[in-house]
Structures are given as structure tokens and as C-alpha cells.
Short mmCIF file of C-alpha atoms and ligand atoms in Angstrom, two decimals:
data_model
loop_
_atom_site.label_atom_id
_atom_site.label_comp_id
_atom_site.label_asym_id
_atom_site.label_seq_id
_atom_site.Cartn_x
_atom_site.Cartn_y
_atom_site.Cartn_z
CA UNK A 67 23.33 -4.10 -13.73
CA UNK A 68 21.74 -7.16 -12.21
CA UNK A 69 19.88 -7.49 -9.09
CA UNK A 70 18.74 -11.21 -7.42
CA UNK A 71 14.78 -11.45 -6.54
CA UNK A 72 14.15 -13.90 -3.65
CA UNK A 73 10.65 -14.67 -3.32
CA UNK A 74 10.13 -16.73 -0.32
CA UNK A 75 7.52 -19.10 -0.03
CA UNK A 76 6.00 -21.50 2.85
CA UNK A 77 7.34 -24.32 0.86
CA UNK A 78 9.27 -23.16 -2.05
CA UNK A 79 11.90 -20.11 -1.96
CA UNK A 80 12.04 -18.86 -5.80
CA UNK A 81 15.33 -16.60 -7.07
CA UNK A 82 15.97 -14.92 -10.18
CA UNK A 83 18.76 -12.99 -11.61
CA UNK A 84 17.21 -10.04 -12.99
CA UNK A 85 17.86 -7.09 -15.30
CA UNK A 86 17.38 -3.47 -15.32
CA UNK A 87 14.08 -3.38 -17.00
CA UNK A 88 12.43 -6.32 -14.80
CA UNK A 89 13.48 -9.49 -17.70
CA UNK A 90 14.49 -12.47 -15.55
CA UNK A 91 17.74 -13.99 -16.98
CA UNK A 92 18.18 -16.87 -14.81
CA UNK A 93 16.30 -18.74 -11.92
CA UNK A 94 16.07 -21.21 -9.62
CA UNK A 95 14.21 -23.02 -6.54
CA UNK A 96 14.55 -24.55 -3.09
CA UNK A 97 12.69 -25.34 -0.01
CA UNK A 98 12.15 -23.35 2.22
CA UNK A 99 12.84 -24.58 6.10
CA UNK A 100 10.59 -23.08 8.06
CA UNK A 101 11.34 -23.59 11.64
CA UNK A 102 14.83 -23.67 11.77
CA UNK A 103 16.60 -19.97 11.16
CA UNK A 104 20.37 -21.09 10.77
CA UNK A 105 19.72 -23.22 8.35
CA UNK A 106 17.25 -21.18 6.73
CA UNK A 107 19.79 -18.13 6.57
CA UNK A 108 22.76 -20.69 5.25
CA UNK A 109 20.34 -22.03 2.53
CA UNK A 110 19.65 -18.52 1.37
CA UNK A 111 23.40 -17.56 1.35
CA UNK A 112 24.37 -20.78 -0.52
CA UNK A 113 21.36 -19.99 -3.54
CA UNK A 114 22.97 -16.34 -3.44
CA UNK A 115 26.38 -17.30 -3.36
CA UNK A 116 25.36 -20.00 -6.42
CA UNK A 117 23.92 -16.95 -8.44
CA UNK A 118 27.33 -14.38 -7.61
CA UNK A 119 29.53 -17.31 -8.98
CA UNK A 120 28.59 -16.27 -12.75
CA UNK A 121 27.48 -13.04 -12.93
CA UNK A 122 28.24 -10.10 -10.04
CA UNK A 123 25.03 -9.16 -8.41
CA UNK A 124 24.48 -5.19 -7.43
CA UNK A 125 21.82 -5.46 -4.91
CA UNK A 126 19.49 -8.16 -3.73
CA UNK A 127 15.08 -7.79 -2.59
CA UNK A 128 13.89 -10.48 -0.68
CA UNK A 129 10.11 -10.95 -0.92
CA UNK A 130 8.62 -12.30 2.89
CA UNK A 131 5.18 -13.79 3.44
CA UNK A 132 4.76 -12.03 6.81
CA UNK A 133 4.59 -8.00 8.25
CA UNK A 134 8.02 -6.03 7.81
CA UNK A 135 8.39 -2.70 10.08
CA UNK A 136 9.27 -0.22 8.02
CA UNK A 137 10.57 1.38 11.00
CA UNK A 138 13.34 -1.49 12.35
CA UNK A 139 13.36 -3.50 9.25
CA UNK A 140 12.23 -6.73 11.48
CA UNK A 141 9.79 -9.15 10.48
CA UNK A 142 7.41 -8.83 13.34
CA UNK A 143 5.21 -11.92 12.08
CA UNK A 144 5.39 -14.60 9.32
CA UNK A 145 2.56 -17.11 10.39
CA UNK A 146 4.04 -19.82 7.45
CA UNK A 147 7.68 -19.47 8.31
CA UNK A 148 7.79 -19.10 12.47
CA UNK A 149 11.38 -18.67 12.20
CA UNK A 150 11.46 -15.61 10.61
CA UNK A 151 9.64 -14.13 13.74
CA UNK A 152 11.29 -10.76 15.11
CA UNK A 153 14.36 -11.25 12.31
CA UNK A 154 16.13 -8.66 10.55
CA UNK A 155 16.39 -11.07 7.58
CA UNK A 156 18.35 -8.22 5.14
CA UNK A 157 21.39 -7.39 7.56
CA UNK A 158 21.69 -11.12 8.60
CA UNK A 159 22.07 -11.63 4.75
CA UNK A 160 23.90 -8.67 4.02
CA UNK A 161 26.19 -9.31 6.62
CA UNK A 162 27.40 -12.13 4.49
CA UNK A 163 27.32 -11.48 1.21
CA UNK A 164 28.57 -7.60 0.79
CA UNK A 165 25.88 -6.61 -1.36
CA UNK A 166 23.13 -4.14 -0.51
CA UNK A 167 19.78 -6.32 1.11
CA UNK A 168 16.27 -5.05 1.04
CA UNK A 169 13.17 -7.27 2.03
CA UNK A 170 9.49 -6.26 1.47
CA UNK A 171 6.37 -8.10 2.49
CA UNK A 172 5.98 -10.24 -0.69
CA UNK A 173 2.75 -8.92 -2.08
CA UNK A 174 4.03 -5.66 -2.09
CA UNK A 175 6.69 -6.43 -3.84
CA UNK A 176 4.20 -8.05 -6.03
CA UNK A 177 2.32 -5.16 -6.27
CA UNK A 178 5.67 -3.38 -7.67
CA UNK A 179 6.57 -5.94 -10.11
CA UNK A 180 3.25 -5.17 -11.84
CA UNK A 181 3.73 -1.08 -11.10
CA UNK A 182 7.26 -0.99 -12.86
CA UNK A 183 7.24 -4.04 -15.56
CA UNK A 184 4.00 -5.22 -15.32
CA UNK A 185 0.32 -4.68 -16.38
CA UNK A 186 0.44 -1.73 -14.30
CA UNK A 187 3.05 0.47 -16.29
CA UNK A 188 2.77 4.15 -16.31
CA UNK A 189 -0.53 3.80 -13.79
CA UNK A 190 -0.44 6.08 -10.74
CA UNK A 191 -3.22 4.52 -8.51
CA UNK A 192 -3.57 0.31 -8.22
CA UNK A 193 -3.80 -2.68 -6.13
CA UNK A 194 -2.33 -5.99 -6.59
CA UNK A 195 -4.05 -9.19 -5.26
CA UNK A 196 -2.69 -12.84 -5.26
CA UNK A 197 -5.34 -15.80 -4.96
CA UNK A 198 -3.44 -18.77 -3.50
CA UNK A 199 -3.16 -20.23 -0.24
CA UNK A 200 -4.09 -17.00 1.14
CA UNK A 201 -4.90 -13.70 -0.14
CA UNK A 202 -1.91 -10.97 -0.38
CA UNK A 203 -2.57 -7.86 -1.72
CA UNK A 204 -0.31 -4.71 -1.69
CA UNK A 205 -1.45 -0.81 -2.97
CA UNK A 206 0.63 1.78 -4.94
CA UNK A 207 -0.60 4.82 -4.15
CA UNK A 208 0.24 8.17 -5.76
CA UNK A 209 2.98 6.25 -7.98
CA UNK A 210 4.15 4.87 -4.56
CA UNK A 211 3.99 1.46 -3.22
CA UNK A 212 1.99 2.32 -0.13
CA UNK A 213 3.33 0.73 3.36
CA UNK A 214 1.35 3.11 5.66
CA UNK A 215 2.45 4.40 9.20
CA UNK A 216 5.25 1.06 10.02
CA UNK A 217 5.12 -1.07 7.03
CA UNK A 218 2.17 -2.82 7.82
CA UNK A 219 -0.65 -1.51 5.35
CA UNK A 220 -2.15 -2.80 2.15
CA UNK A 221 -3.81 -6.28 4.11
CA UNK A 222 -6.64 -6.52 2.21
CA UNK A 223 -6.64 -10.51 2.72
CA UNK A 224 -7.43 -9.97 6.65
CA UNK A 225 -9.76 -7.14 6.73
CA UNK A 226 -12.88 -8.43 8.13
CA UNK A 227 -15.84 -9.51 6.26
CA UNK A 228 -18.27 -11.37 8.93
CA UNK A 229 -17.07 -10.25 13.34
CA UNK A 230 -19.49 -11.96 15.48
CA UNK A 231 -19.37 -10.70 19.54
CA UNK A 232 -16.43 -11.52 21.70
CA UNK A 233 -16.24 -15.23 21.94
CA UNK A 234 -18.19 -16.58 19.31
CA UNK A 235 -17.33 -18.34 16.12
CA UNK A 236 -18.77 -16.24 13.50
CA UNK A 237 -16.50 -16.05 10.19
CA UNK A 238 -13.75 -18.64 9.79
CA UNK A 239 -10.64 -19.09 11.58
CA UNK A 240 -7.66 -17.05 9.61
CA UNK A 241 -4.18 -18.02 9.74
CA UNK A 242 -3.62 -14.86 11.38
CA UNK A 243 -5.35 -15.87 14.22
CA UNK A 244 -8.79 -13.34 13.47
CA UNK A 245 -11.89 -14.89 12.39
CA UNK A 246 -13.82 -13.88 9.59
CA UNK A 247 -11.18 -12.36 7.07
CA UNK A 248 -11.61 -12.36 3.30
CA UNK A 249 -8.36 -14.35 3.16
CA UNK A 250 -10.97 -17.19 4.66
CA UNK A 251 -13.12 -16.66 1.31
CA UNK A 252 -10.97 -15.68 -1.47
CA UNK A 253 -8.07 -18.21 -1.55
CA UNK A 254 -7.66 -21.45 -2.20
CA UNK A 255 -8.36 -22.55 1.27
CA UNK A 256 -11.28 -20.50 1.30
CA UNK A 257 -12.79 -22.36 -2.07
CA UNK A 258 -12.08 -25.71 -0.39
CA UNK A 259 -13.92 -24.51 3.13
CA UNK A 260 -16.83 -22.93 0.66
CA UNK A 261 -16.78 -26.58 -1.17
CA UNK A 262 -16.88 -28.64 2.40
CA UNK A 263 -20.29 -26.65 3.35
CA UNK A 264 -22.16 -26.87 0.35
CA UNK A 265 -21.19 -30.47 -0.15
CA UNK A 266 -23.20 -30.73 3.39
CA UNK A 267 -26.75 -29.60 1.34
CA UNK A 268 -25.67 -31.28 -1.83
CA UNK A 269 -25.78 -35.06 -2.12
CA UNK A 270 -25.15 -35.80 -5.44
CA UNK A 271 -21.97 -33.36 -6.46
CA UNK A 272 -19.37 -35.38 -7.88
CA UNK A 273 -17.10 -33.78 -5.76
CA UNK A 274 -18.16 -36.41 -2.67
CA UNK A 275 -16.42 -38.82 -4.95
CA UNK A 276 -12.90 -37.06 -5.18
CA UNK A 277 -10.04 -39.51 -3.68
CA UNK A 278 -8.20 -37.36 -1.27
CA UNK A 279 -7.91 -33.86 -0.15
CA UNK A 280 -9.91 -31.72 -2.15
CA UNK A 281 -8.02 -28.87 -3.97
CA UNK A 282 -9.65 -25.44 -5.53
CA UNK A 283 -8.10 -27.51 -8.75
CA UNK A 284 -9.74 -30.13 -8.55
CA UNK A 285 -13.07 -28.18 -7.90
CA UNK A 286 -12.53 -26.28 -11.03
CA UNK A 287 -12.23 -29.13 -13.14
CA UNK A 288 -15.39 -30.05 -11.59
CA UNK A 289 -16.53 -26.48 -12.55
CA UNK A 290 -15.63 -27.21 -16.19
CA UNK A 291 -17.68 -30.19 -15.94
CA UNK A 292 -20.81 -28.73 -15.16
CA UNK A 293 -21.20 -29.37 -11.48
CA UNK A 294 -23.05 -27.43 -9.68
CA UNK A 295 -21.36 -27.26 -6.30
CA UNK A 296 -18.03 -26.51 -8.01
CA UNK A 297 -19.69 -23.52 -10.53
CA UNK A 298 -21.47 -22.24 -6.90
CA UNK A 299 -17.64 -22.47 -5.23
CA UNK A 300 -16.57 -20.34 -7.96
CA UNK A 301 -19.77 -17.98 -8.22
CA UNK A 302 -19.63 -17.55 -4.08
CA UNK A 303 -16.10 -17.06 -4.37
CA UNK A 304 -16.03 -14.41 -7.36
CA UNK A 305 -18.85 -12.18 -5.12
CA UNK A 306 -17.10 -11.70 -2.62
CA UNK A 307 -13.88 -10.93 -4.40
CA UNK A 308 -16.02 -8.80 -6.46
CA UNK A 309 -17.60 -6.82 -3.58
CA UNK A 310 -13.60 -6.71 -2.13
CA UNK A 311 -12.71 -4.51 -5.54
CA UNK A 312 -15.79 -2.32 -4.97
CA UNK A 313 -14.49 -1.49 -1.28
CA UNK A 314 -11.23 -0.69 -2.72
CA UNK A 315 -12.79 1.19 -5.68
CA UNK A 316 -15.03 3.37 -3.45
CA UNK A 317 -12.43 3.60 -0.56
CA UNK A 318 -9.52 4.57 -3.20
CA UNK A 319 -10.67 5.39 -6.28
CA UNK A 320 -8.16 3.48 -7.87
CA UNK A 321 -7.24 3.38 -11.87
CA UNK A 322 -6.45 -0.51 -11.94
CA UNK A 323 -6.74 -3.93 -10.00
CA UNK A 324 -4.42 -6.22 -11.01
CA UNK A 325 -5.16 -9.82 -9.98
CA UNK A 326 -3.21 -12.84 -10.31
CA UNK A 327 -2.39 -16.16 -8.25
CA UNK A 328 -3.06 -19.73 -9.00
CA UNK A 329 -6.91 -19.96 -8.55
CA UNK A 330 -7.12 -16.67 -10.89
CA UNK A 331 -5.12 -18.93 -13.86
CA UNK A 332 -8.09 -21.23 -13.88
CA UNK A 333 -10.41 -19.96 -16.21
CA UNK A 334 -12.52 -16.67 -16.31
CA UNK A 335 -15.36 -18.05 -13.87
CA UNK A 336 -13.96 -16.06 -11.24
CA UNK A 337 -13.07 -12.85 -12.87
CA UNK A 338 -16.25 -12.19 -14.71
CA UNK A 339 -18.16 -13.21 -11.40
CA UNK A 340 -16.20 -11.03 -9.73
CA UNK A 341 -15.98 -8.21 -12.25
CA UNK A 342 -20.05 -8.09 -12.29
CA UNK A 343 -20.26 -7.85 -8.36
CA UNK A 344 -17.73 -4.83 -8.54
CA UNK A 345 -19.89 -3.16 -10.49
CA UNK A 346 -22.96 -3.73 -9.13
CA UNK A 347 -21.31 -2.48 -5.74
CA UNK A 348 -18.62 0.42 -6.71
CA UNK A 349 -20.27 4.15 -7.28
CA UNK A 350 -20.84 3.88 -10.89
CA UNK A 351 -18.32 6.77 -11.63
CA UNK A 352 -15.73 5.11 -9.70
CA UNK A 353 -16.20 2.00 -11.35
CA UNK A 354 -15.60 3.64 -14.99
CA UNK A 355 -12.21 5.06 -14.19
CA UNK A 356 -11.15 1.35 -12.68
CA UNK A 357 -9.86 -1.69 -14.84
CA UNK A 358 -9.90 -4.84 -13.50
CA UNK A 359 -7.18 -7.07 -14.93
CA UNK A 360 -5.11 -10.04 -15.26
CA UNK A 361 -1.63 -10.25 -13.57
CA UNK A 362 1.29 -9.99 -16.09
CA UNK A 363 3.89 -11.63 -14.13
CA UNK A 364 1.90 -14.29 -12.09
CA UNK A 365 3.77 -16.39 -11.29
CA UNK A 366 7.22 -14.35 -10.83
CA UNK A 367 5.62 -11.19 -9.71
CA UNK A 368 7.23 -11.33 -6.37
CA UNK A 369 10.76 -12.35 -7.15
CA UNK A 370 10.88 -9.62 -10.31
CA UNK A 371 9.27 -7.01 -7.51
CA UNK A 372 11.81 -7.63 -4.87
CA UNK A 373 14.42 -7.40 -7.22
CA UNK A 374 13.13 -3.70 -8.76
CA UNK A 375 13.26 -2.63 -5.12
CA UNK A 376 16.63 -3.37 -4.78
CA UNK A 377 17.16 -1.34 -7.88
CA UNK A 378 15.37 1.38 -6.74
CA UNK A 379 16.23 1.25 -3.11
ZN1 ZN B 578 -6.60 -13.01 8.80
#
């Protein structure tokens, strides 16, 4: 059997062909159009239609950046692709290509990927978080992936870490439209905003002397270099994502956090920072029964997920 994984991204849409045990045979990539659905929709059908043309597919998972009801299968919001807003993206699909459709929020499929083929095999209790742009995050829960009440749960990137009163700026504006998430601190963005303040106190970092837009990259290499705002970007950054774990330890008692993403890839600054605040912060107890870990399928994760969903659906 063979089941297509669409991971859709706010700039690239990944697909892979994959097999029964989560190995990816075959993949490929395209933009992803944002703001216009029809086109959006044909683009998806033609990478689809690409894949049945050499090998019949059984069921396809689509991965979406945004919050799925679980209830009418919509996408109620997808702040990087507008289009999707209020979309039943898996029957406008299915409708065309006679194959069974699921979609997930793509961090939960994520999540899954790592459950079923991943670092998290045979594991009963875990979270999943992805450090890029953003922070996603999705929970399995009593050997389930966890949704909650409508398909909405498992947002650690936008629970709050700083709320100031009605009206005021305290914490930093989220792409969700909140202020003060941990999405704001542990991301990419969130390294760069981190960078942009310290530079303020800190004359001499070599980072006033980077040529265009500065990039969590970029800061690392600075990192690797020895400079101090960049190691302090990583150090602030690692805390909080640290003290994040601890909540989740203490809240859930979990057996594993499995953390991957592009910023995680970049050395083990961040982990061991992170690891360190966990267990300064998690009941000791807790702590012990918890492994904090690398991602095993960063960066196909959510494309292998969507397409074990589709298997298991
Ligand atoms: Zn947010």
C-alpha cells in the first residue's frame, strides 16, 4: 500500500509517496499560493495527479499550518495561507481525485510521524515541537494523538508567557494576533526579535555588521564564533524553551519531548540550555521519567505524519 503525505508550507508545499511502515519512496516540492484558493486547490491536484501516474495511491493526509475542527473538518484559521480560511480542504480534494482525503493541523501530524516511525516508537505519552518560523507543537496522549474538545488542542507555540492589562503592549505581537506567546520567543522570529534588543545594549557584537536581514542562521554562526550577543540569543532562547518542557512535564507527566525544526539542527546550544532549565523547573520525579530528544524525521516529519494518518484513518 502507498499513501501521499502533503505537508503544506507558507512557501513551500512538500509531498511524498510513502510506504506502510513510514519509508518515503518518492518526493517532491512546489509553492505554495497563498491567497488564491483555485489555484491553490488545482496545484495540489496536479502534484497528486503527478504522483497517481506511476504508482496507485490508497489514501492521501494533508498536513495544514492553521486550526482544523475536528468537528466539520474546516480549517477555521491558517494565518500564513489566508485562503485556506473556513475550507474543507480534504473533500475539495477528494472530490477530485477518488481517493480517501484526511488533513491534520501539521504539527500534529508531526507529532505522529515521530509516534509511529519516529523517535517516539512504542512511547505512550509525548509532545512534538518544531522550531522554525513559528513554534508548532502537537501531544499524543494515552497512545493517541490528542486534538482535544474540536481539534484545536496541543498549541503550545501560543500559550502565553508575558499578558500585560487590556491595551498595553506587554509581550510581542504573535502572528495569531495575541501578544506575548512563546511562539514570539522560541522560533526563529523570536531569536531574530531577541537579537534586535540586545543589539540595542551591545555596541560592539559583530552582528551590527551583518549585510541584510538578520536570520537565527546567521546568529548562530555568530554563536560559533564566540559572540556574545549571538551565545545570549541562544542561552535566552534555550530558557525559555526549557521552562516550556517543564510546564509540559509537570502539567503532563509526559515520557518524551521530541524536538526538531531548523533552529534545533544548529548545534546543541539550544538543547543543553534548554535541557538544564527543564530540570531546574520540572518536579524532580517528573523530570526522571521524561527524555528530551532530537527529532528523527525533521525535516519530513509532517509529510510522513499526514501520510500514517491516512493509513490509519
Ligand atoms: Zn500566538
Amino acid at each position: 500500500m502507498h499513501y501521499l503525505g502533503l505537508d503544506i508550507g507558507g512557501t513551500t508545499t512538500k509531498a511524498g509517496l510513502v510506504d506502510d511502515t513510514g519509508g518515503i519512496r518518492e518526493s517532491r516540492k512546489v509553492p505554495t499560493p497563498i491567497d488564491d484558493l483555485p489555484l491553490f486547490v488545482s496545484r495540489l491536484i496536479d502534484l497528486i495527479c503527478d504522483f497517481q501516474k506511476t504508482t496507485p495511491v490508497d489514501a492521501i493526509g494533508i498536513g495544514v499550518p492553521g486550526l482544523r475542527s475536528s468537528r466539520t473538518h474546516n480549517i477555521e484559521t491558517s494565518p500564513n495561507i489566508p485562503c485556506l480560511e473556513n475550507v474543507n480542504l480534504e473533500k475539495l480534494v477528494a472530490d477530485q481525485v477518488h481517493v480517501p482525503v484526511v488533513s491534520e493541523n501539521d504539527a500534529n501530524a508531526g507529532a505522529y510521524a515521530e509516534f509511529v516511525a519516529g523517535a517516539g516508537k512504542g512511547v505512550r505519552h509525548m509532545a512534538y515541537l518544531t522550531l522554525g518560523t513559528g513554534l508548532g507543537s502537537g501531544l499524543i496522549l494515552n497512545g493517541h494523538l490528542y486534538r482535544g474538545a474540536s481539534g484545536y488542542g496541543g498549541e503550545l507555540g501560543h500559550t502565553i508567557t508575558r499578558a500585560g492589562a487590556p491595551g498595553d503592549d506587554t509581550g510581542r505581537l504573535c502572528g495569531c494576533g495575541s501578544r506575548g506567546c512563546l511562539e514570539t520567543l522560541v522560533s526563529a522570529t523570536g531569536m531574530v526579535a531577541t537579537a534586535a534588543e540586545l543589539l540595542r545594549e551591545d555596541p560592539d557584537s559583530e552582528l551590527h555588521r551583518v549585510d541584510g536581514q538578520l536570520t537565527s542562521e546567521l546568529i548562530y554562526d555568530a554563536a560559533v564564533r564566540g559572540d556574545f550577543v549571538a551565545q545570549q540569543v541562544f542561552r535566552i532562547t534555550g530558557r525559555y524553551l526549557g521552562v516550556a518542557c517543564a510546564n509540559l512535564i509537570n502539567l503532563l507527566n509526559l515520557e518524551m519531548i521530541v524536538i526538531g525544526g531548523g533552529v534545533m539542527a544548529s548545534g546543541d546550544l539550544l538543547p543543553k540550555t534548554a535541557e538544564n532549565a527543564a530540570r531546574l523547573h520540572a518536579f524532580a520525579c517528573s523530570y526522571r521519567e521524561c527524555r528530551i530528544v532530537q527529532s528523527k524525521l525533521w525535516p519530513d516529519a509532517g509529510m510522513i505524519g499526514a501520510a500514517m494518518l491516512a493509513r490509519d484513518r
